[in-house]
Coordinates of C-alpha atoms in Angstrom, one line a residue:
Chain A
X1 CA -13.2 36.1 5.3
X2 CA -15.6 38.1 3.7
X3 CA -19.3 36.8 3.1
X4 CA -18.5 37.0 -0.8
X5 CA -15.4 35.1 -1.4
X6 CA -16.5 32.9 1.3
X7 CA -19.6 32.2 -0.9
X8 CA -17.5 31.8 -3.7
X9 CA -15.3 29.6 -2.9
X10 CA -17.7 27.3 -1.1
X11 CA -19.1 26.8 -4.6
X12 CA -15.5 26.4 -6.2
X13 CA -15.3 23.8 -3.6
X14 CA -18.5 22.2 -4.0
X15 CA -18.0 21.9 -8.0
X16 CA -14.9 20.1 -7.4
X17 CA -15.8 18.2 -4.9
X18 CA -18.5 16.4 -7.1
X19 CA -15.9 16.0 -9.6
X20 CA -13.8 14.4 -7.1
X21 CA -16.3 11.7 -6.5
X22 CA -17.5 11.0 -9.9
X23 CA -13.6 10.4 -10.9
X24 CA -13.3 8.2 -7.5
X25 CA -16.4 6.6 -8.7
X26 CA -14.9 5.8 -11.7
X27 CA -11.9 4.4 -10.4
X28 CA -13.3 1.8 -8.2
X29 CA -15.6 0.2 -10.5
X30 CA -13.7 -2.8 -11.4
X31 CA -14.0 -5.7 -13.6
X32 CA -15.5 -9.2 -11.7
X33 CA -12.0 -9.9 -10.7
X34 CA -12.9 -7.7 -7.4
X35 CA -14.9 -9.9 -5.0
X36 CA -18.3 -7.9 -4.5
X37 CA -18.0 -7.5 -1.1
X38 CA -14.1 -6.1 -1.2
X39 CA -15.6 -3.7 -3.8
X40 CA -18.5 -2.6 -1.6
X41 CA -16.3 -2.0 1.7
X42 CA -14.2 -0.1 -0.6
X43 CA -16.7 2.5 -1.9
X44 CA -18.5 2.2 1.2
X45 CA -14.9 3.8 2.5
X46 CA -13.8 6.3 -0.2
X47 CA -17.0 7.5 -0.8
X48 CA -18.4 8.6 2.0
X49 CA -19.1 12.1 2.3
X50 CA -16.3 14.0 3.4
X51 CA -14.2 17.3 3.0
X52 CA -12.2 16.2 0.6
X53 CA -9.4 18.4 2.0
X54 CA -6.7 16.4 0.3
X55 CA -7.9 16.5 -2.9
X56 CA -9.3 19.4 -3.1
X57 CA -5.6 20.9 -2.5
X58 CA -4.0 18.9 -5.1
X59 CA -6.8 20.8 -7.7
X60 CA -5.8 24.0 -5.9
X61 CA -2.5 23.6 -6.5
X62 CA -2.3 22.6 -9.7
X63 CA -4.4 25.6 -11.1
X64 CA -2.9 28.2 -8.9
X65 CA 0.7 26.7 -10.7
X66 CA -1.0 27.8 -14.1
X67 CA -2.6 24.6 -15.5
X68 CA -5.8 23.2 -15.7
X69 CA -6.7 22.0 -12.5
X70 CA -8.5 18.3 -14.1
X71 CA -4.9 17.7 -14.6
X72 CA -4.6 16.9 -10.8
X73 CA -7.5 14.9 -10.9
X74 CA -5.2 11.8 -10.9
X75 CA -3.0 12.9 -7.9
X76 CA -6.4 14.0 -5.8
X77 CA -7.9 10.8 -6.4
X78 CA -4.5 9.0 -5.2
X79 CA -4.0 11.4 -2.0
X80 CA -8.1 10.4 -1.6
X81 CA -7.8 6.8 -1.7
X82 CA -4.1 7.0 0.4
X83 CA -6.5 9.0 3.0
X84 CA -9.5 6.3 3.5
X85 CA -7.0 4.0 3.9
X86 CA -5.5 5.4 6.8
X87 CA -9.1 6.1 8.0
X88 CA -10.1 2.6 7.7
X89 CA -6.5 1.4 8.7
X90 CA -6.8 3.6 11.9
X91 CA -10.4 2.2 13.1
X92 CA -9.8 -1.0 13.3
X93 CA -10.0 -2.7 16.6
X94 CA -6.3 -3.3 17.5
X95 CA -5.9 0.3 16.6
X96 CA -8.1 3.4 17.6
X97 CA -11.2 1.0 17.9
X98 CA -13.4 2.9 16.4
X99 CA -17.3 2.7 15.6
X100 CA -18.3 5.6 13.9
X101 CA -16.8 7.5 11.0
X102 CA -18.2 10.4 9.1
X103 CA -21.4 9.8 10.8
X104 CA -21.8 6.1 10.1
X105 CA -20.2 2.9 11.0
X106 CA -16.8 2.2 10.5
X107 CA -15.4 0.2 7.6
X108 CA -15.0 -3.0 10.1
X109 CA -18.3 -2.3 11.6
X110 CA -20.2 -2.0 8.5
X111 CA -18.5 -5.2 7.2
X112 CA -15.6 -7.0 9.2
X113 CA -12.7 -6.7 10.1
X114 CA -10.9 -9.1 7.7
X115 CA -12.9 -6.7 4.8
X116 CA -11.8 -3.7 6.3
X117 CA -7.8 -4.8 6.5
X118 CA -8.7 -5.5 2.7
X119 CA -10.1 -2.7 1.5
X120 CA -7.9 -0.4 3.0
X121 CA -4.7 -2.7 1.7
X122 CA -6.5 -2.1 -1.9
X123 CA -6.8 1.6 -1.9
X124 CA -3.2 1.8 -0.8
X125 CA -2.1 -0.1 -4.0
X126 CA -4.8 1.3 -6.3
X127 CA -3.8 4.9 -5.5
X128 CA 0.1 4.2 -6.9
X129 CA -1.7 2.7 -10.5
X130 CA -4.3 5.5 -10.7
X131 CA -1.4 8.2 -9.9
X132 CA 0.9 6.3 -12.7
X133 CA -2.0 6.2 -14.8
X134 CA -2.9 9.2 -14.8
X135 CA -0.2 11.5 -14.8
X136 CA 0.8 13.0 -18.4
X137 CA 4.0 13.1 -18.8
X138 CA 6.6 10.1 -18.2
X139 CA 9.4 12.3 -16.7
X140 CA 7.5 13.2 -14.2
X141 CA 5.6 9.6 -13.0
X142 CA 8.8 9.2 -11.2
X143 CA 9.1 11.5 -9.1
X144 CA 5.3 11.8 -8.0
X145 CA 5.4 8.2 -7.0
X146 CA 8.4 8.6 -5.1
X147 CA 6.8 11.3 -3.3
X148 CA 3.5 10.3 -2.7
X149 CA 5.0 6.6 -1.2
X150 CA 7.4 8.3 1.0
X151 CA 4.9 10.5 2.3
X152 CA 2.7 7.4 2.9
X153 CA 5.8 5.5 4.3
X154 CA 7.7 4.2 7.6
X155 CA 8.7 7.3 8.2
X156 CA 5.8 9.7 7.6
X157 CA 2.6 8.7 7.6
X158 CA 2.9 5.2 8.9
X159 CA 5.4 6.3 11.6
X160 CA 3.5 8.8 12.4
X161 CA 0.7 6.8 13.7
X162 CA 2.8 4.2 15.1
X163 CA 4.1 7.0 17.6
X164 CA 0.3 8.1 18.0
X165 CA -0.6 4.6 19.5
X166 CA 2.9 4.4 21.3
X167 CA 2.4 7.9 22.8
X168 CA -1.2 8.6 23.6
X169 CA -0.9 9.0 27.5
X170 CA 2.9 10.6 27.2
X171 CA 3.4 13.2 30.1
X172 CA 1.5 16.4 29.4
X173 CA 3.5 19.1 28.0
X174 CA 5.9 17.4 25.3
X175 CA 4.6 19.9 22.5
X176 CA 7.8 18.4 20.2
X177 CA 6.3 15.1 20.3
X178 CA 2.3 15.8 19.7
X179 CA 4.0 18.1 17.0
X180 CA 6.3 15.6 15.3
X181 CA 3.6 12.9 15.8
X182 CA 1.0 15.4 13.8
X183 CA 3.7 16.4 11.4
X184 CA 3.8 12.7 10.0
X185 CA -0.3 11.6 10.4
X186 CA -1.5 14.7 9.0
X187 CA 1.2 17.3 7.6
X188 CA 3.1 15.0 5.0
X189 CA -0.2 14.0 3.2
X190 CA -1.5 17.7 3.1
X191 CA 2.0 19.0 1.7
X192 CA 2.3 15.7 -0.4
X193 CA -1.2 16.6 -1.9
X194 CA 0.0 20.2 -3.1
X195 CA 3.2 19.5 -4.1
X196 CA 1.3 16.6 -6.5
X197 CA -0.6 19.2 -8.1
X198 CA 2.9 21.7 -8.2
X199 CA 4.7 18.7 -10.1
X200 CA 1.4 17.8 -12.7
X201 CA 1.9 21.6 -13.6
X202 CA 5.7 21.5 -14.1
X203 CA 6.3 24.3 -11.1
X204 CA 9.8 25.3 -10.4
X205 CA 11.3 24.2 -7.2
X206 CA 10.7 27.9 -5.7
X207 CA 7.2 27.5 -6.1
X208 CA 7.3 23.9 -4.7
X209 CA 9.4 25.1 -1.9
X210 CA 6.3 28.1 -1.4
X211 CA 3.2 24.9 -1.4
X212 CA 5.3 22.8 0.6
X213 CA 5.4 25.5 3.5
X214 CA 1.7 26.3 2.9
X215 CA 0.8 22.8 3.4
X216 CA 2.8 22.3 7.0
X217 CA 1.5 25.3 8.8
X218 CA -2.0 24.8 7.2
X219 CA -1.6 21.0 7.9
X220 CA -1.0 22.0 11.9
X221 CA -3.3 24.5 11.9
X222 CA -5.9 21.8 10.4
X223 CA -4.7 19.5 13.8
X224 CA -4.9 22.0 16.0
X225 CA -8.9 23.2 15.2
X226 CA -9.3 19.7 15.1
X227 CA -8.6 19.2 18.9
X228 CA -10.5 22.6 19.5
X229 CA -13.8 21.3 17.6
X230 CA -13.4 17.6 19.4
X231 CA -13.8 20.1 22.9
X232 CA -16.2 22.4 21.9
X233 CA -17.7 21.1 18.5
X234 CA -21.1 19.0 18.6
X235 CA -21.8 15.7 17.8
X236 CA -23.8 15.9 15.2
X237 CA -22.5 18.0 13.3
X238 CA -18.8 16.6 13.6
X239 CA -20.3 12.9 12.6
X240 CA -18.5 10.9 16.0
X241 CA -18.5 11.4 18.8
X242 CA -16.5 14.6 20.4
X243 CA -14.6 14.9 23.6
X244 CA -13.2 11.5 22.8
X245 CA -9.5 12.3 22.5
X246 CA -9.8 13.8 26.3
X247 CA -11.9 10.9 27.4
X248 CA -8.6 8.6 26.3
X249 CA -6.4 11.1 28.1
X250 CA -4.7 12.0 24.5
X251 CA -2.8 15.0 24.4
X252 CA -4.1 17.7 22.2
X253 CA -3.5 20.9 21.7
X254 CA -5.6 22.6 23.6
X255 CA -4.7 20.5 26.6
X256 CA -1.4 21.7 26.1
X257 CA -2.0 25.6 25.8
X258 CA -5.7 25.9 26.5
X259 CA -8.3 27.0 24.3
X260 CA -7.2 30.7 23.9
X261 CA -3.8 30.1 23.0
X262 CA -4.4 26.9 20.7
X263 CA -7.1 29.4 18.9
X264 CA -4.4 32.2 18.0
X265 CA -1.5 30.0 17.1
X266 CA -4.1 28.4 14.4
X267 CA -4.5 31.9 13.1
X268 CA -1.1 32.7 13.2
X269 CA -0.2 29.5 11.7
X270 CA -2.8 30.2 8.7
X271 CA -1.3 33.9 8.4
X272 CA 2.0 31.8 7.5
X273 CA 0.6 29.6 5.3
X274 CA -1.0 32.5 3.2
X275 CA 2.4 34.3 3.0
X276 CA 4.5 31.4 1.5
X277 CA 2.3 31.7 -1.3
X278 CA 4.0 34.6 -2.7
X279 CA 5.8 33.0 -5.4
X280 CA 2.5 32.2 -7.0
X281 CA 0.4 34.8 -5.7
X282 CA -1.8 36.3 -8.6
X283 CA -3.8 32.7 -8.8
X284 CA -3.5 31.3 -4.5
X285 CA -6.9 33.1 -4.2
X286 CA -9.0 29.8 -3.5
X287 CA -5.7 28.4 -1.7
X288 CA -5.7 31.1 1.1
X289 CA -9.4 31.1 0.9
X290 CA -8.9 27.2 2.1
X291 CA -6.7 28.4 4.6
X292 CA -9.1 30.5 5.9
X293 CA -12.0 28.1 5.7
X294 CA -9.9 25.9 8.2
X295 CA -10.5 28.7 10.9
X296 CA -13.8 29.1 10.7
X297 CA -15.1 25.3 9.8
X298 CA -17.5 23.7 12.5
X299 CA -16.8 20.0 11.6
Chain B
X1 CA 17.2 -32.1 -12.9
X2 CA 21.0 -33.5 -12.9
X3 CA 23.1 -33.0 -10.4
X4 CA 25.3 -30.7 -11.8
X5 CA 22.9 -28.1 -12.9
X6 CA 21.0 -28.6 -10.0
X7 CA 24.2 -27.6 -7.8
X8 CA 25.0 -24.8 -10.3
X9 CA 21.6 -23.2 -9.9
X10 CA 21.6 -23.7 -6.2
X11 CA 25.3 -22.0 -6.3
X12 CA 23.5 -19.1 -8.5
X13 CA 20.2 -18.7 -6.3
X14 CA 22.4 -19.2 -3.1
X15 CA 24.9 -15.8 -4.3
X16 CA 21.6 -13.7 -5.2
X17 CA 19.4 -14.5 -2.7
X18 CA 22.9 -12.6 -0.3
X19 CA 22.6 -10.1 -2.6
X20 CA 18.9 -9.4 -2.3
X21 CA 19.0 -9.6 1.3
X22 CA 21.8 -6.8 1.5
X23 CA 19.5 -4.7 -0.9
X24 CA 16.5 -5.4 1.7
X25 CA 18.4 -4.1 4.6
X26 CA 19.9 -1.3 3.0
X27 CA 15.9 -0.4 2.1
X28 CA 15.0 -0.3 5.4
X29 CA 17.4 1.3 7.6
X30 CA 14.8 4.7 7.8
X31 CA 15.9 8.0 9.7
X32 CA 14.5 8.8 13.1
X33 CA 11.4 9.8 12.1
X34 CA 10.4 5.8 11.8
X35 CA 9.6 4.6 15.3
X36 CA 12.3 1.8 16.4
X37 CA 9.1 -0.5 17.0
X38 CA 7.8 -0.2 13.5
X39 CA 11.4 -0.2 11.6
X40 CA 12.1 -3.3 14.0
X41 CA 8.9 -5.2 12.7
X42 CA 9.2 -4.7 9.5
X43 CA 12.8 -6.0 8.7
X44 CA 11.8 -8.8 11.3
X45 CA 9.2 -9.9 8.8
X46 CA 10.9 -8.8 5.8
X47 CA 14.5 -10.1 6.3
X48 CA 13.2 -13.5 7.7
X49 CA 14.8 -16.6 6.3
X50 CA 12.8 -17.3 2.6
X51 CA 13.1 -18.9 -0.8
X52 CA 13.0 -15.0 -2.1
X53 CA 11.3 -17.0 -5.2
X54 CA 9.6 -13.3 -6.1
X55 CA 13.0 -11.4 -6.4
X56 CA 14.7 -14.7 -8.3
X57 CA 12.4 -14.5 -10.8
X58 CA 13.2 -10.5 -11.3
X59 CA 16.8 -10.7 -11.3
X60 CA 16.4 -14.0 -14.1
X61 CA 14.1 -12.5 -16.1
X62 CA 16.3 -9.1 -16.0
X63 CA 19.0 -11.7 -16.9
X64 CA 17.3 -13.2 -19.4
X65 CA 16.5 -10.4 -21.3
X66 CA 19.7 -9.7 -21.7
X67 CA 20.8 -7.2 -18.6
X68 CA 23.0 -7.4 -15.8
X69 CA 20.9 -8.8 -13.2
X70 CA 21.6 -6.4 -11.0
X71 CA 19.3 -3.5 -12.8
X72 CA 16.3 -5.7 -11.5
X73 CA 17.4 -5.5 -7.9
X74 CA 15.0 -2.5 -7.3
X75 CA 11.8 -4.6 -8.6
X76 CA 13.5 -7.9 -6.5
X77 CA 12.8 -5.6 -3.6
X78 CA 9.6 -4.1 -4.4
X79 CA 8.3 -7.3 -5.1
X80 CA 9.7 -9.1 -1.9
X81 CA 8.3 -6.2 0.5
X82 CA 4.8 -6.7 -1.2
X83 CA 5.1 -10.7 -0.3
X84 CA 6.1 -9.8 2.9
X85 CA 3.4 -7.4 3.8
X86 CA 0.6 -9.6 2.3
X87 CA 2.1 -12.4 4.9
X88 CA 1.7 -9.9 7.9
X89 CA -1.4 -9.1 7.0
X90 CA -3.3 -13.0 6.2
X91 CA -1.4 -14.3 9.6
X92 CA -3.4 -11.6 11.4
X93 CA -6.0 -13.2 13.8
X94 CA -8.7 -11.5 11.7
X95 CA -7.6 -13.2 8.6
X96 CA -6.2 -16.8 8.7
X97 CA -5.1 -16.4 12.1
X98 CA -1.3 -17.8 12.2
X99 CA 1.2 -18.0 14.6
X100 CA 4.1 -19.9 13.2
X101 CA 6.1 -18.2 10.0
X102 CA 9.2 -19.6 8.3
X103 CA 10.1 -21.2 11.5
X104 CA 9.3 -18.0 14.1
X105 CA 6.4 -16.5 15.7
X106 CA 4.1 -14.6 13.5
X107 CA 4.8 -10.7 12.9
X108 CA 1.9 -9.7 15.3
X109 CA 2.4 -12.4 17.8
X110 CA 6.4 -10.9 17.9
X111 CA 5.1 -7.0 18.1
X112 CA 1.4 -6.8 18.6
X113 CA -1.5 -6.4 16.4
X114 CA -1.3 -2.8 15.6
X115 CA 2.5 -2.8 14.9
X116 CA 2.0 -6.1 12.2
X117 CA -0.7 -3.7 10.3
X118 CA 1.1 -0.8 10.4
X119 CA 4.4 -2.7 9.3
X120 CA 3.0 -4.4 6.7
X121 CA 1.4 -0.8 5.3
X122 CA 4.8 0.7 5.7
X123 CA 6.5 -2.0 3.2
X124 CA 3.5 -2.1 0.7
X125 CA 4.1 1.8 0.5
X126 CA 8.1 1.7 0.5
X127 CA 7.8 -1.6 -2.5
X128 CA 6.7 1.5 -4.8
X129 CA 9.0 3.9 -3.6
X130 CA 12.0 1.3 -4.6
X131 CA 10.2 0.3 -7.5
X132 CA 10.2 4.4 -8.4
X133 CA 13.6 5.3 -7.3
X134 CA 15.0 2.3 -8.6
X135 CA 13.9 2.3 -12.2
X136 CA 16.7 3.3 -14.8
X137 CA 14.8 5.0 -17.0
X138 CA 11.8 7.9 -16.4
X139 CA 10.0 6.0 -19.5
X140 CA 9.6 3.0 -18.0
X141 CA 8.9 3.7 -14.0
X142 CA 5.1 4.4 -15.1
X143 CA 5.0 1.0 -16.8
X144 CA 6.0 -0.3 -14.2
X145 CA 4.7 1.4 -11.2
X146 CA 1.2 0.7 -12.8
X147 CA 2.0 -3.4 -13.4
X148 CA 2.8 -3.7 -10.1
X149 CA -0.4 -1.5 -8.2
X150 CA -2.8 -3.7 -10.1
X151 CA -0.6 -7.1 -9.2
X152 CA -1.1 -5.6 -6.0
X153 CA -4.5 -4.9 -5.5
X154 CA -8.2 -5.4 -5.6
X155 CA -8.2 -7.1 -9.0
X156 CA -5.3 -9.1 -8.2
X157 CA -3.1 -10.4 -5.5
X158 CA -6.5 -8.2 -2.6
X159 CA -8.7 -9.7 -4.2
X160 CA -7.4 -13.5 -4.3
X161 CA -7.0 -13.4 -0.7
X162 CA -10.7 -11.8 0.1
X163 CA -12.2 -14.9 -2.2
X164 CA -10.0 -17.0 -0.4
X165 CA -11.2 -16.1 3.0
X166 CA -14.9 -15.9 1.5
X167 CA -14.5 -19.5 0.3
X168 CA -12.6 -21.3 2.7
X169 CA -15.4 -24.1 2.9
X170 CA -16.4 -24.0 -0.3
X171 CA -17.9 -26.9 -2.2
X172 CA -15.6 -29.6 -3.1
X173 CA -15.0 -30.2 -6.4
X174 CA -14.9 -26.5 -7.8
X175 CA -11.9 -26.3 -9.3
X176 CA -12.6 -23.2 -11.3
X177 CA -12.9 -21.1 -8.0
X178 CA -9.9 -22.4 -6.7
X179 CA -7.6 -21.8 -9.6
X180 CA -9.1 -18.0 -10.0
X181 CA -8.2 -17.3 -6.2
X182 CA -4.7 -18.7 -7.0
X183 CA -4.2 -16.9 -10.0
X184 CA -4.4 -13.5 -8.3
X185 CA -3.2 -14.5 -4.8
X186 CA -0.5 -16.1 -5.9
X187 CA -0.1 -16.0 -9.3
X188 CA -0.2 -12.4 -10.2
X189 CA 2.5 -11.4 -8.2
X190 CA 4.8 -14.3 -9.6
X191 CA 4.0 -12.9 -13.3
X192 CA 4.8 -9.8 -12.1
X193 CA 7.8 -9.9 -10.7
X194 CA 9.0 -11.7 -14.2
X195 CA 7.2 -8.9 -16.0
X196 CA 9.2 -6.3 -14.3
X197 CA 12.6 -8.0 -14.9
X198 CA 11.6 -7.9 -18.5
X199 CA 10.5 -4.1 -18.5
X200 CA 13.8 -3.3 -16.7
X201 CA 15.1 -5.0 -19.5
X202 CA 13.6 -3.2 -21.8
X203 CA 12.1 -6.7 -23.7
X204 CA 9.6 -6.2 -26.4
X205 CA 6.0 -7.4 -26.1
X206 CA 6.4 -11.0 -27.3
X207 CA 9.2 -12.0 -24.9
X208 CA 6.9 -10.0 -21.8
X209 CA 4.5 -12.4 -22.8
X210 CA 6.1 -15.2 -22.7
X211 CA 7.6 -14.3 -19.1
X212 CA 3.4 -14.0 -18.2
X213 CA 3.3 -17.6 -19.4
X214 CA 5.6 -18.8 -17.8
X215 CA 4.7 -17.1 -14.5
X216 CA 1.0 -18.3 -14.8
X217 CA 2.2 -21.7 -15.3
X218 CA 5.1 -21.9 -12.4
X219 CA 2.3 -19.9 -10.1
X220 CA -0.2 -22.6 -10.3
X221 CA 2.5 -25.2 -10.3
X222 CA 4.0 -23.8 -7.1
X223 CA 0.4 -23.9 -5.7
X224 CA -0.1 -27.5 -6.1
X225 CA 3.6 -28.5 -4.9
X226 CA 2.6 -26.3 -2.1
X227 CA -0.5 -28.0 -1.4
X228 CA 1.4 -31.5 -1.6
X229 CA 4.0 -30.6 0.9
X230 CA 0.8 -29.5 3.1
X231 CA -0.2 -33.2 2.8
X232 CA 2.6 -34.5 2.9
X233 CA 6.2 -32.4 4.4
X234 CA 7.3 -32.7 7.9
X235 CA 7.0 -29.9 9.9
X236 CA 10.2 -28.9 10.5
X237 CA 11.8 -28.6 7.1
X238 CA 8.1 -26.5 6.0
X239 CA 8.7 -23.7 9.1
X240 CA 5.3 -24.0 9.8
X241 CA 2.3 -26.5 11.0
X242 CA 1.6 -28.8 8.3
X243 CA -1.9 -30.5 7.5
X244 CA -3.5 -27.1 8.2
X245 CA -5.8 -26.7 5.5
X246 CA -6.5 -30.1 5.6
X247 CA -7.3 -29.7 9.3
X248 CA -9.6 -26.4 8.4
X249 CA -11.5 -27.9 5.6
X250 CA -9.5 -25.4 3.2
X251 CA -9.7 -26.6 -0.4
X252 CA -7.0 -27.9 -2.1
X253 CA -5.1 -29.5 -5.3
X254 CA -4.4 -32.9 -3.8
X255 CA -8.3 -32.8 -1.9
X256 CA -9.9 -32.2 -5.4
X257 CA -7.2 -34.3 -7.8
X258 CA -6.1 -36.7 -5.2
X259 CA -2.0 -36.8 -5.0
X260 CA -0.8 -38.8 -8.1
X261 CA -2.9 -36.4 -10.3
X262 CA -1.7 -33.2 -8.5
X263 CA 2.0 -34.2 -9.2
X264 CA 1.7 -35.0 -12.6
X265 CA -0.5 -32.0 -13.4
X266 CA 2.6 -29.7 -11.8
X267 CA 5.0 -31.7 -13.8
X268 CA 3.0 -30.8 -17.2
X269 CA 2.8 -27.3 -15.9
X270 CA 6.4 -26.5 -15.6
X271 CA 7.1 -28.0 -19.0
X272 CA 4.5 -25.3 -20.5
X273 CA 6.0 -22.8 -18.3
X274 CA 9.9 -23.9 -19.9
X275 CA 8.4 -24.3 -23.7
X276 CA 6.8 -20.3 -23.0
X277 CA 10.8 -19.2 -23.2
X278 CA 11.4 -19.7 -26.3
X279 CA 11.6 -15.8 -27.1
X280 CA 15.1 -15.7 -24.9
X281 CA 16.0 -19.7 -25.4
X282 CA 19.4 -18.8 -25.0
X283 CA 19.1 -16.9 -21.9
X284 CA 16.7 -19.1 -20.1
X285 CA 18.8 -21.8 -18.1
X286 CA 18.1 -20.5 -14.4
X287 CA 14.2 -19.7 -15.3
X288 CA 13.7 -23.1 -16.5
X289 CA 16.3 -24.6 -13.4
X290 CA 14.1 -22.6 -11.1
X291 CA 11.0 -24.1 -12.5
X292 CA 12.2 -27.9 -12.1
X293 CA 13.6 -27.0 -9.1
X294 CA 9.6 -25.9 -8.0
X295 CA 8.6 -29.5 -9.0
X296 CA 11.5 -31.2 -6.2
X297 CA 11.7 -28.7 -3.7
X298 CA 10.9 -29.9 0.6
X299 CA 9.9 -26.7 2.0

């Protein structure tokens, strides 16, 4: 990526990215019928400072399918809050046990656990009214809630970590599993999160079809320089601590293939993900340039 | 309540509540990409014997409205998963810490902690998907889908359980407090549920808001009977431990009222909640049966 439109769309991203937060802001002010302390562990959660990956696509996507990208400001928001949910979910004690998020306590750590079951039971709810609220046209409510809860479902997200706690000390070598396990926690709320911002801007199903395959390579590529930072990365600037998943015996990626080879298939998978951008290719600039970010981030 | 509408209503609730069981397993079937585990748990809580009070209240407001009942079966679902999730998720040990439900151990003490979250995110996710799907009309599914999020969450059904934890050992006397946790623990999703019935329907403002009344009225009303059969119900025919919140200093009708005042102030309640139907007064026979049958109920 060149040092220009690497500059440029680290400001792109930066812009939005404060937007994102005032309009989550917004959201999660509430009347006096939110207990205080539900209302702090909640912004506590969804605030924190973050890559916004999710929301950041559903802007992306929405613009690079020819409309204004605020429109998606609704659907980022709701893939947002469906996100520090899952976070705060996937903390808790009887889960990943977790004390440290995004460089500060967890949600249960910071508050309790009772708060934290709360809070992230809230967000889950709150995203379906913001995403119903939000979206302009009534034709196509439908079928972004129907997406978005399926994608946050039994069998996707939800399933996805229920296999990850079921599986974490599988026998080395089951790629299929760690894949189909990674698919569901992190690939179906990527794709979901473009394919929001494709139906807010009335895309046909081609174009759909193009974000949805952009979102599951980039969404394995994401996973796999996840695992490559939590070996190599540094604590501070990844905000927990790294070398975790191999202290647990997890599988990861590059347990599986070693460094080298977990390194090119990222690239690879980005190459992919740029390519199925073709139906909508004179506006995917700040889309690949995402893609390519993903390489080349160090936290 | 004489006998013979009493047996007709039971004959009515008896056939519907079949019905909305078939629809509940039918909802949760899932493909293979929802871990046996997690499917298991979640139709274990969900399909446990009830009094499916949430999805009567749908299909007779839908009724009432003049529908065939069976265009509300979609909310009946969404707004049974939604009472069966919040149940997984206050027996948890970090909430009120239960092990007896409906006659059968608890959801996590069946599966395990992590498996009770995760199952009771899986069905607060899937309620909108059904709600979505379900809907007859794209006009409406917004409407509804928003309704239902903010029954749902922080303001509402979230929040009534966080005060409720918060105040567990609150001053005696404050009625005020107590009546505002019930209203949005229980209450909300009770109005709710009749709400959607009507929107199914397609009922005009006036007859939604005399369903609300109704609902607030039979919410509280169900609260207190609740709160009497705590006192006073044997264990066996309640499913669970009775004399619990007695036992854990939890605030109650009877505690602040004393019993004869509890009773009567339920009996007055349901006849508000009956005189709210006069917008569909010829429709209204198994809302107001339901509502006398709150008042005489053993379990």
């Amino acid at each position: 990526m060149s040092q220009a439109s690497l500059q440029s769309f680290a400001e792109l991203s930066r812009r939005w990215r404060e937007e994102i937060d005032e309009a989550l802001k917004l959201h999660t002010r509430f009347d006096q019928s939110c207990p205080d302390r539900l209302r702090e562990a909640i912004r506590y959660s969804l605030l924190a400072p973050g890559k916004r990956l999710r929301p950041l696509l559903a802007l992306m996507a929405t613009e690079a399918c020819g409309s204004d990208y605020r429109r998606g400001m609704p659907a980022a928001c709701a893939v947002e809050m469906i996100h520090a949910y899952s976070l705060i979910h996937d903390d808790l004690p009887a889960m990943d046990d977790d004390d440290l998020r995004r460089g500060r306590p967890t949600c249960h750590r910071q508050f309790d656990e009772a708060t934290a079951i709360l809070a992230g039971d809230a967000l889950l709810a709150l995203s379906f009214e913001v995403l119903a609220k939000g979206f302009p046209k009534a034709e196509i409510v439908g079928r972004g809630v129907r997406e978005l809860a399926y994608a946050a479902g039994p069998c996707q997200l939800v399933g996805g970590q229920a296999d990850d706690l079921l599986h974490q000390h599988a026998a080395e070598g089951d790629v299929e599993l760690l894949q189909a396990i990674h698919r569901r926690k992190t690939g179906a709320m990527i794709t979901v999160s473009l394919r929001l911002g494709g139906i807010v801007a009335e895309a046909d199903e081609e174009t759909l079809q193009g974000l949805t395959t952009y979102g599951q390579c980039l969404g394995l590529a994401f996973q796999i320089t996840d695992d490559l930072l939590d070996v190599q990365g540094d604590q501070q600037s990844m905000g927990k601590r790294v070398g975790k998943d191999q202290d647990r015996g997890k599988m990861t990626y590059p347990g599986l293939w070693g460094i080298e080879q977990s390194r090119q298939k990222a690239e690879q998978l980005v190459e992919e993900a740029c390519e199925a951008l073709s139906p909508i290719e004179s506006r995917s600039t700040s889309l690949k340039s995402l893609a390519r970010y993903v390489l080349e981030r160090n936290h």
